[in-house]
């Protein structure tokens, strides 16, 4: 089916916007140009789909800002045969972008309603190299490990050990890591840094990239209500 032109126009604009903000990786820009972001947000937000902003989705979560999706996809340095694990499927948008860059994408989400909606979108786009699972991302996906690349799209205080163990030697993991703000310890304000970890022969090499703001990664599975809201204990 031929895509409607406003939608293609929006995507081309977004790619130009991202290029202007410093994203130069051609494969990543092409991947973003291929994914209709308006399909990944609720109808009232479709008009904002190609502005470079995070947008609320169900279950109190958000679809990340396109700049951050592009930045993370670039930093992850994904090759066409690689197996990538994503924690936090959310809308499925980041998984769809990764599907155009990787061999296989494995994505784990703890909210069942989000996962069901994401699966439908990925199926509609015929992105058959994305496999999803309802589960707790803190445990990774042992049966499919090891992975060339691992991407966390929810913030952690430290990188979960199970995930490090599921990374191939030579592999690379990217995660938003929350840290106390060194300039503002008294106010207990928290910074998140996108953190890159390379598993080398000699051990792990850690590098802080940019400051970010993600929803926290939450352990265990929620008790979902009919409306997809998390029930309070
Ligand atoms: N990558 C998503 C955005 C993620 S928002 C996108 O492209 O739309 C973060 C997601 O992480 C939320 O959907 C949240 O439910 C999920 N999450 C948080 N903790 C998790 C955990 N322990 N396991 C799996 N998913 C988790």
PDB file of C-alpha atoms and ligand atoms in Angstrom, residues 57 61-64 86-95 108-111 114 135-138 153-154 215-220, ligand 1:
ATOM      1  CA  UNK A  57       1.093   6.272  26.228  1.00  0.00           C
ATOM      2  CA  UNK A  61       4.411   5.396  30.442  1.00  0.00           C
ATOM      3  CA  UNK A  62       5.869   7.441  27.570  1.00  0.00           C
ATOM      4  CA  UNK A  63       7.146   6.906  24.049  1.00  0.00           C
ATOM      5  CA  UNK A  64      10.623   8.451  24.012  1.00  0.00           C
ATOM      6  CA  UNK A  86      15.355  -4.233  24.453  1.00  0.00           C
ATOM      7  CA  UNK A  87      13.935  -3.814  27.948  1.00  0.00           C
ATOM      8  CA  UNK A  88      10.705  -1.783  27.975  1.00  0.00           C
ATOM      9  CA  UNK A  89       8.762  -2.369  24.741  1.00  0.00           C
ATOM     10  CA  UNK A  90       6.310   0.437  25.628  1.00  0.00           C
ATOM     11  CA  UNK A  91       4.655   1.525  22.376  1.00  0.00           C
ATOM     12  CA  UNK A  92       6.991  -0.662  20.294  1.00  0.00           C
ATOM     13  CA  UNK A  93       8.471   2.353  18.473  1.00  0.00           C
ATOM     14  CA  UNK A  94      12.093   1.845  19.511  1.00  0.00           C
ATOM     15  CA  UNK A  95      11.759  -1.874  18.722  1.00  0.00           C
ATOM     16  CA  UNK A 108      10.440  -7.408  27.065  1.00  0.00           C
ATOM     17  CA  UNK A 109       7.580  -5.413  28.642  1.00  0.00           C
ATOM     18  CA  UNK A 110       5.970  -5.789  32.100  1.00  0.00           C
ATOM     19  CA  UNK A 111       2.619  -4.141  31.205  1.00  0.00           C
ATOM     20  CA  UNK A 114       1.142  -2.057  26.311  1.00  0.00           C
ATOM     21  CA  UNK A 135       7.980 -10.370  31.702  1.00  0.00           C
ATOM     22  CA  UNK A 136      10.263  -8.599  34.125  1.00  0.00           C
ATOM     23  CA  UNK A 137      13.159  -7.061  32.244  1.00  0.00           C
ATOM     24  CA  UNK A 138      15.386  -7.256  35.315  1.00  0.00           C
ATOM     25  CA  UNK A 153      14.568   2.139  27.872  1.00  0.00           C
ATOM     26  CA  UNK A 154      13.684   2.603  31.558  1.00  0.00           C
ATOM     27  CA  UNK A 215      10.519   6.473  33.525  1.00  0.00           C
ATOM     28  CA  UNK A 216      11.999   4.157  36.157  1.00  0.00           C
ATOM     29  CA  UNK A 217      12.431   0.462  35.559  1.00  0.00           C
ATOM     30  CA  UNK A 218      10.159  -1.335  38.027  1.00  0.00           C
ATOM     31  CA  UNK A 219      10.788  -4.879  39.239  1.00  0.00           C
ATOM     32  CA  UNK A 220       8.146  -7.620  39.015  1.00  0.00           C
TER      33      UNK A 220
HETATM   34  N1  LIG B   1      10.893   1.859  24.312  1.00  0.00           N
HETATM   35  C1  LIG B   1       9.561   2.388  24.492  1.00  0.00           C
HETATM   36  C2  LIG B   1       9.458   3.432  25.594  1.00  0.00           C
HETATM   37  C3  LIG B   1       9.695   2.871  26.876  1.00  0.00           C
HETATM   38  S1  LIG B   1       8.991   3.656  28.299  1.00  0.00           S
HETATM   39  C4  LIG B   1       8.992   2.957  23.208  1.00  0.00           C
HETATM   40  O1  LIG B   1       9.692   3.014  22.209  1.00  0.00           O
HETATM   41  O2  LIG B   1       7.820   3.318  23.221  1.00  0.00           O
HETATM   42  C5  LIG B   1       9.634   2.436  29.429  1.00  0.00           C
HETATM   43  C6  LIG B   1       8.929   1.110  29.372  1.00  0.00           C
HETATM   44  O3  LIG B   1       9.622   0.224  30.237  1.00  0.00           O
HETATM   45  C7  LIG B   1       7.498   1.175  29.890  1.00  0.00           C
HETATM   46  O4  LIG B   1       6.640   0.634  28.944  1.00  0.00           O
HETATM   47  C8  LIG B   1       7.548   0.335  31.147  1.00  0.00           C
HETATM   48  O5  LIG B   1       6.342  -0.366  31.411  1.00  0.00           O
HETATM   49  C9  LIG B   1       8.687  -0.615  30.841  1.00  0.00           C
HETATM   50  N2  LIG B   1       9.285  -1.237  32.030  1.00  0.00           N
HETATM   51  C10 LIG B   1       9.570  -0.685  33.230  1.00  0.00           C
HETATM   52  N3  LIG B   1      10.114  -1.597  34.058  1.00  0.00           N
HETATM   53  C11 LIG B   1      10.181  -2.755  33.353  1.00  0.00           C
HETATM   54  C12 LIG B   1      10.628  -4.078  33.661  1.00  0.00           C
HETATM   55  N4  LIG B   1      11.119  -4.406  34.858  1.00  0.00           N
HETATM   56  N5  LIG B   1      10.540  -5.016  32.698  1.00  0.00           N
HETATM   57  C13 LIG B   1      10.027  -4.732  31.468  1.00  0.00           C
HETATM   58  N6  LIG B   1       9.581  -3.513  31.123  1.00  0.00           N
HETATM   59  C14 LIG B   1       9.651  -2.531  32.060  1.00  0.00           C
END
